[in-house]
Short mmCIF file of C-alpha atoms in Angstrom, two decimals:
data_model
loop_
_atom_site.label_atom_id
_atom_site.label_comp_id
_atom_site.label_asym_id
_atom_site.label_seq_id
_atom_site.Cartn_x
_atom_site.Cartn_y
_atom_site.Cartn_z
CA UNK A 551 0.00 0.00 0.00
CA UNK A 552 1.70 3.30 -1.00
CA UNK A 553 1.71 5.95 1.82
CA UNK A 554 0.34 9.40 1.42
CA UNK A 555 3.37 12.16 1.67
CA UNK A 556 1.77 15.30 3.62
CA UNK A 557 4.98 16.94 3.85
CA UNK A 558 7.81 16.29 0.94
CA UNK A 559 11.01 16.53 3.40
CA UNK A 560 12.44 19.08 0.34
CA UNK A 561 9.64 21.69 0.45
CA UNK A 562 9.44 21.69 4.26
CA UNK A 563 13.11 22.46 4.22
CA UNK A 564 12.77 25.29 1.02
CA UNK A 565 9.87 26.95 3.40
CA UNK A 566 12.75 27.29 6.93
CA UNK A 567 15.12 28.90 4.50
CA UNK A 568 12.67 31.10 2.89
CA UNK A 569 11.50 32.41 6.18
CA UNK A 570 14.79 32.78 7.79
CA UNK A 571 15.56 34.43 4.82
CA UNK A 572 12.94 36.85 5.58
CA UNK A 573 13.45 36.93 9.40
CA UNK A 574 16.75 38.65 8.73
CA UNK A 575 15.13 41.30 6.18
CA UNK A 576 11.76 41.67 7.87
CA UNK A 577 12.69 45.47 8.76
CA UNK A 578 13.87 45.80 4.94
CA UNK A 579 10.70 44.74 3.48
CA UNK A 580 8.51 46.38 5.73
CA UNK A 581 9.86 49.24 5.51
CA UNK A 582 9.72 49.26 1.98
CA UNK A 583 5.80 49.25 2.19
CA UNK A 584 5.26 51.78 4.62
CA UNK A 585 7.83 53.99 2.38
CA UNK A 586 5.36 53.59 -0.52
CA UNK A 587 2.01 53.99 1.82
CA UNK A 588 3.45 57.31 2.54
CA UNK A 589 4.31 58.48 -0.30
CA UNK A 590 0.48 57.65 -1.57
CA UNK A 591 -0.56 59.36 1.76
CA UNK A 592 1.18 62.31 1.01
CA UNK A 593 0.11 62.73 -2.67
CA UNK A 594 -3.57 63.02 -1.32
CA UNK A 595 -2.64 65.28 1.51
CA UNK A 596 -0.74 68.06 -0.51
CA UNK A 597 -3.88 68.07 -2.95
CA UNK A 598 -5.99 68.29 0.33
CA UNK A 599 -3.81 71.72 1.19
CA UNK A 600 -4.21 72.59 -2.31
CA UNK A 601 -8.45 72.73 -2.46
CA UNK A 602 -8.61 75.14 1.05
CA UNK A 603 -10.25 77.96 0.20
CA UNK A 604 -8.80 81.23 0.22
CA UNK A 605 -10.10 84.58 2.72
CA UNK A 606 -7.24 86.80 2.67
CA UNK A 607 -9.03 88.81 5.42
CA UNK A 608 -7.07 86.87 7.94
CA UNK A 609 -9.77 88.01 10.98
CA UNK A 610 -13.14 88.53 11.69
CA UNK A 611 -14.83 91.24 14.09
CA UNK A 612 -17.86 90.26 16.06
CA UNK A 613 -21.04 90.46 14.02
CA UNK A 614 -19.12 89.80 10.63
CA UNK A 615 -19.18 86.46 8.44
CA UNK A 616 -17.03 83.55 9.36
CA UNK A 617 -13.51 83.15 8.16
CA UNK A 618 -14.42 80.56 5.03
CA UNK A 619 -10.40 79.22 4.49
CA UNK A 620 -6.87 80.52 5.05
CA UNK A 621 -5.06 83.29 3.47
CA UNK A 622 -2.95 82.52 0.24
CA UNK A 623 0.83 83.24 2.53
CA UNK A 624 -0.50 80.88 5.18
CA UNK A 625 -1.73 77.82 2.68
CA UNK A 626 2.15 78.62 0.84
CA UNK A 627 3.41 77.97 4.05
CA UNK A 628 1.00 74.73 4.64
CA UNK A 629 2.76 73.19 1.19
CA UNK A 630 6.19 74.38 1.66
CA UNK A 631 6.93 72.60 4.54
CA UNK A 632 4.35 69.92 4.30
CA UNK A 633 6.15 66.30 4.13
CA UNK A 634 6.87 63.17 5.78
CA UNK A 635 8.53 61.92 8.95
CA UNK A 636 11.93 59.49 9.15
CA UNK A 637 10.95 56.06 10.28
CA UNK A 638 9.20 55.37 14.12
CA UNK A 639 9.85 51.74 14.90
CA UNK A 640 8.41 50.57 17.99
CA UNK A 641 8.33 46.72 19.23
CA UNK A 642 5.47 45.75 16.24
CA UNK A 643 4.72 48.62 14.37
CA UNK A 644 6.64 50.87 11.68
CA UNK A 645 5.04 54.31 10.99
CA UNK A 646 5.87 57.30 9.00
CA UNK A 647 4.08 60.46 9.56
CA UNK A 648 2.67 63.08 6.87
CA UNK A 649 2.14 66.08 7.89
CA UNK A 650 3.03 69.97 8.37
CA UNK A 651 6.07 71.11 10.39
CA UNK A 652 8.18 74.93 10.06
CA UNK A 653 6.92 78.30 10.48
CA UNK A 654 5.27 80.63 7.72
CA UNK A 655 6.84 83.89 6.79
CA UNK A 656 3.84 85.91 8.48
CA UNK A 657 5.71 87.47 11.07
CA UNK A 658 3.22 89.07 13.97
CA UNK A 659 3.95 90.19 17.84
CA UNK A 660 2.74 86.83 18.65
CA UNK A 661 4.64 84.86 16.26
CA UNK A 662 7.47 87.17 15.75
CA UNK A 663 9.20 84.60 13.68
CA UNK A 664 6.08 83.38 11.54
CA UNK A 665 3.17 81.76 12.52
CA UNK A 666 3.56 77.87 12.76
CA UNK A 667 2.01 75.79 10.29
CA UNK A 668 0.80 73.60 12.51
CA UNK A 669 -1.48 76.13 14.68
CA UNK A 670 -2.25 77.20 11.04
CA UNK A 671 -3.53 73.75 10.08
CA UNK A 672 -4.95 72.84 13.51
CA UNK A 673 -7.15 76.45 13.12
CA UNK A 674 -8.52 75.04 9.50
CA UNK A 675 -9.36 71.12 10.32
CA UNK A 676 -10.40 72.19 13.67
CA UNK A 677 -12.05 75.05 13.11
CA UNK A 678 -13.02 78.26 15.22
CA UNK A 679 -15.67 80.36 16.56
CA UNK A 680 -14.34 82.78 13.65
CA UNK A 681 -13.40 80.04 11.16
CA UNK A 682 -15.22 78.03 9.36
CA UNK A 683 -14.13 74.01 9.66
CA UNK A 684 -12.04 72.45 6.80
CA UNK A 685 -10.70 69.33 7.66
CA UNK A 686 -8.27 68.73 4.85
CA UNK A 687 -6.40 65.94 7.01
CA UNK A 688 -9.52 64.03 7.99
CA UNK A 689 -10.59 64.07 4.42
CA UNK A 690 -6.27 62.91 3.43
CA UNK A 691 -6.86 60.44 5.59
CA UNK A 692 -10.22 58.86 4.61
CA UNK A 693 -9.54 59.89 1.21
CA UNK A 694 -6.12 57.86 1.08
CA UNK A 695 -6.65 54.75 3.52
CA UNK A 696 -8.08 52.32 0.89
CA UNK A 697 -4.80 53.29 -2.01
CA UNK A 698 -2.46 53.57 0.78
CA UNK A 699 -2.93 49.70 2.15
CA UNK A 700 -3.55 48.28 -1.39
CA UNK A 701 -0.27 49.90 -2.21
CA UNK A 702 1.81 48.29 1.28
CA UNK A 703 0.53 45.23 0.11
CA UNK A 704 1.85 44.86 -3.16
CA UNK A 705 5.01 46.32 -2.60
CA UNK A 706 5.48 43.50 0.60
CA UNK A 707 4.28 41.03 -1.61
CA UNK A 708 6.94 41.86 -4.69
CA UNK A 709 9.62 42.36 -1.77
CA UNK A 710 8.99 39.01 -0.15
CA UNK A 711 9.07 37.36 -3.63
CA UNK A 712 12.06 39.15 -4.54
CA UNK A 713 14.20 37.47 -1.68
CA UNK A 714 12.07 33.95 -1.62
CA UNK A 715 13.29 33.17 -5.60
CA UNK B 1186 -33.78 55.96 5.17
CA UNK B 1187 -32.26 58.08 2.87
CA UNK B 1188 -28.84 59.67 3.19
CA UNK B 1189 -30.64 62.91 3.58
CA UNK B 1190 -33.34 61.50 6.04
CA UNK B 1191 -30.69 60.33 8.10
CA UNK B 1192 -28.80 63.86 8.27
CA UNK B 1193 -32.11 65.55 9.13
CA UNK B 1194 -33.27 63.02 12.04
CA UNK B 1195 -29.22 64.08 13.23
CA UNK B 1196 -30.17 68.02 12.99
CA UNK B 1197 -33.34 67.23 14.79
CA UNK B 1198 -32.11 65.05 17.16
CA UNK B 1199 -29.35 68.04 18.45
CA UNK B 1200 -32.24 70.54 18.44
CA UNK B 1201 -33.44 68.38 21.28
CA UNK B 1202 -30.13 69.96 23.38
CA UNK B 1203 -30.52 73.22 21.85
CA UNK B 1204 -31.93 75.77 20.39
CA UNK B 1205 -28.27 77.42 18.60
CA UNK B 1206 -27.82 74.50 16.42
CA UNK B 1207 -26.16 75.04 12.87
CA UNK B 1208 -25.05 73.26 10.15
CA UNK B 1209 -21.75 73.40 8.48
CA UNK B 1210 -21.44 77.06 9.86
CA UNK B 1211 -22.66 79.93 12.28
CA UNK B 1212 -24.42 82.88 11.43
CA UNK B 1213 -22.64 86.38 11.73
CA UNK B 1214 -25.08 87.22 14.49
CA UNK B 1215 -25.07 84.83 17.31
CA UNK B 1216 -25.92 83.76 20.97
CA UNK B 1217 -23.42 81.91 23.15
CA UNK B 1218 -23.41 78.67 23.66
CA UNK B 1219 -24.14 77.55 20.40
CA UNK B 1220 -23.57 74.21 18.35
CA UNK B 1221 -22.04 73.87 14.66
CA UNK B 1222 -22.20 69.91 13.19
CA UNK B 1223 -21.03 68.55 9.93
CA UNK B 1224 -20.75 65.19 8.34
CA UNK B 1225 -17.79 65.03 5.70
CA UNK B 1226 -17.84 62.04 4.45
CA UNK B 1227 -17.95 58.29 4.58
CA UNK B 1228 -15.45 56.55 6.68
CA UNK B 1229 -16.10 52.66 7.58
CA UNK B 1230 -18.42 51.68 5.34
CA UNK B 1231 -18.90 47.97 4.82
CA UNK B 1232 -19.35 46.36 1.51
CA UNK B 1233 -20.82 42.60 0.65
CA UNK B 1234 -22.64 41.05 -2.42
CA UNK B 1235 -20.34 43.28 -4.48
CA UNK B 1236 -21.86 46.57 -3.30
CA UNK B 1237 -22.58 48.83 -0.33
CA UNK B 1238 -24.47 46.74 2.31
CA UNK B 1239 -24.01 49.66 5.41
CA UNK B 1240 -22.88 53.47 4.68
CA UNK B 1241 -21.02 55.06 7.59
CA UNK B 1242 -21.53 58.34 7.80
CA UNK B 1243 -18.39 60.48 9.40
CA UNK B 1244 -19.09 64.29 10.95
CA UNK B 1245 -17.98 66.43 13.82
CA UNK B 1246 -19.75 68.33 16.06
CA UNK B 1247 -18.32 71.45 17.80
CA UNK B 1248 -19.86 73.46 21.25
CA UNK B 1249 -18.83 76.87 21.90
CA UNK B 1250 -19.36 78.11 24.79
CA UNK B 1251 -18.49 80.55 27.62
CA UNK B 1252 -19.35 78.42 30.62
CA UNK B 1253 -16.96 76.70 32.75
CA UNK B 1254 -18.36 73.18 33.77
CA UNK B 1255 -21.33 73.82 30.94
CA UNK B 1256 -24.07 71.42 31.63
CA UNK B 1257 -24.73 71.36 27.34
CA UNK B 1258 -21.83 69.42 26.91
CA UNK B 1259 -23.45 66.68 29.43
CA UNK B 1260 -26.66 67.10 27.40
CA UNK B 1261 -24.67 66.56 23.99
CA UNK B 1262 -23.25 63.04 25.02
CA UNK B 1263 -26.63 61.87 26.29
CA UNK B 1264 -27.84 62.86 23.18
CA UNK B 1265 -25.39 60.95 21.63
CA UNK B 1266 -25.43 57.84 23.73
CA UNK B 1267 -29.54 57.36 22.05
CA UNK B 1268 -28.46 57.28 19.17
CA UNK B 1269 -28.17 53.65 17.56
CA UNK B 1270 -25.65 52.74 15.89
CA UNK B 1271 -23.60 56.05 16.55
CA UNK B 1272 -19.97 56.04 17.46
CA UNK B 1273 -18.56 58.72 18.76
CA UNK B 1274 -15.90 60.49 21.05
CA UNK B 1275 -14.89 63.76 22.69
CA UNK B 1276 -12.17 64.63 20.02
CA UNK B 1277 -10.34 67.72 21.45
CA UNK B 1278 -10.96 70.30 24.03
CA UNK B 1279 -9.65 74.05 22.96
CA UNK B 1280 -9.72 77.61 24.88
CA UNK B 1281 -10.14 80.39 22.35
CA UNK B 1282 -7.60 83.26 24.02
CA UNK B 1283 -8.75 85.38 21.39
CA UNK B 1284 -12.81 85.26 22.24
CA UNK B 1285 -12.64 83.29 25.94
CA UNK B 1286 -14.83 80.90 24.12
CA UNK B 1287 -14.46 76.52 25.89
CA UNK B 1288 -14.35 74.85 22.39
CA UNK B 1289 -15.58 70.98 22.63
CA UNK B 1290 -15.32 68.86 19.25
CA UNK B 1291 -17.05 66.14 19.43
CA UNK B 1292 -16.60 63.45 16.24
CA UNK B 1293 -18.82 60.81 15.55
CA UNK B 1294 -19.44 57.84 13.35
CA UNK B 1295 -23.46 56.93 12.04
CA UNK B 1296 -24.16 53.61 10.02
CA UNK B 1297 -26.92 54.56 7.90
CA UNK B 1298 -28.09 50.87 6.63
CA UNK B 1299 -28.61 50.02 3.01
CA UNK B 1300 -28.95 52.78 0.52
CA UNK B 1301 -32.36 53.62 -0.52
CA UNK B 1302 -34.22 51.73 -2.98
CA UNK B 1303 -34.93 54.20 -5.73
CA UNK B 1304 -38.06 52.25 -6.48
CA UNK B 1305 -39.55 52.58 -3.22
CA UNK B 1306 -38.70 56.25 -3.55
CA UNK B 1307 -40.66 56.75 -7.00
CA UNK B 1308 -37.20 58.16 -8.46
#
């Protein structure tokens, strides 16, 4: 009677190497998806910046309309120095942030050198009780999710493949 | 319900906590406390069958007011709480130097069910 082989001794052997193979580049190839998530992250947030509306009034007096949007120095400031963060590695998890960081060139007594971009962009997506909401990260964010992990996984799965030939 | 329905039973269902509700954005002329709300979008939404089987409606909603200790922010999360099938959390807590106004932002999550059947609705 012949007997049934489950496990062929050479393909149990092929799958250890493969995955110490990829044990020892793990970091390599995950980072390599989260670099790409990013970078489709990013696209959607800098055309997020882009589609704020501009109110060059810059403030509002009580009784007047809302602020609807930013003025056009503050959203040149929101691009410029809009980007994405080095690598976070923490015991499970890799992570790369997109987001706003520097100062603006709109120099007041309060911000004597430039208003930050990020009370800028908290102001917008927050909103105010003199500006009107635009949440141009919330909408990145939902807007990006479904591109961003389709893209992580193909680029794992062509990086795993790439060191399992 | 309708997508619309749905956002109108929210409005109405805040007018229960106040009277200073708005949507999307306040008036030039208004009274203290009041309440803006929003939704912007889907966020969640579940698909099966090869189409949308449950539409998740994102929004915020933001209190202004001038009252330490407000009791409308208590009033908001009961309000909230009623609701089936909303998600939600207190999202960020703000002091406005500029107009000594308590800012509360409130974000919240609403499955709305199936879409509507356009036959049912005669369109």
């Amino acid at each position: 009677m012949a007997q049934r082989q489950i496990y062929p001794k050479q393909g149990l052997d092929d799958l250890i190497t493969d995955l110490d193979k990829l044990a020892d580049e793990s970091i390599n190839v995950v980072e390599a998806g989260v670099f790409k998530g990013a970078g489709v992250v990013a696209d959607v947030y800098r055309k997020e910046i882009e589609s704020i509306p501009i109110d060059e009034r810059g403030f509002v007096r009580p009784g007047e309309e809302m602020l609807h949007g930013i003025t056009s120095q503050q959203k040149a400031g929101l691009l410029k120095d809009m980007g994405i963060s080095p690598y976070r590695h923490s015991i499970n998890t890799t992570t790369k942030k997109v987001g706003v960081d520097g100062y603006n060139n709109i120099k007041t007594k309060k911000f004597p050198n430039g208003q930050p971009n990020i009370v800028v962009a908290r102001s917008i997506c927050a909103g105010t009780s003199f500006r009107q909401k635009f949440n141009f990260a919330q909408k990145a964010k939902s807007g990006s999710r479904d591109k961003a992990v389709e893209t992580m996984t193909e680029t794992i799965k062509e990086e795993i493949a790439k060191r399992t030939k | 319900m309708t997508l619309q329905q749905k956002l109108l039973s929210f409005a109405n269902h805040l007018l229960t906590v106040s009277n200073n509700v708005y949507h999307y954005y306040r008036p030039a002329n208004y009274a203290v406390p009041y309440i803006v709300w929003a939704e912007d979008g889907e966020d969640g939404s579940f698909h099966a069958g090869n189409k949308k089987a449950e539409q998740t409606i994102h929004g915020t909603i933001d209190v202004y007011t001038q009252t330490e200790f407000d009791a409308l922010l208590d009033w908001v999360q009961d309000a909230l709480l009623q609701l089936d099938g909303c998600g939600w959390n207190l999202q960020a807590v703000q002091y406005e130097e500029e107009t000594n106004l308590i800012h509360y932002t409130f974000e919240w999550w609403w499955a709305c069910g199936a879409t509507a059947n356009l036959s049912e609705t005669g369109a």
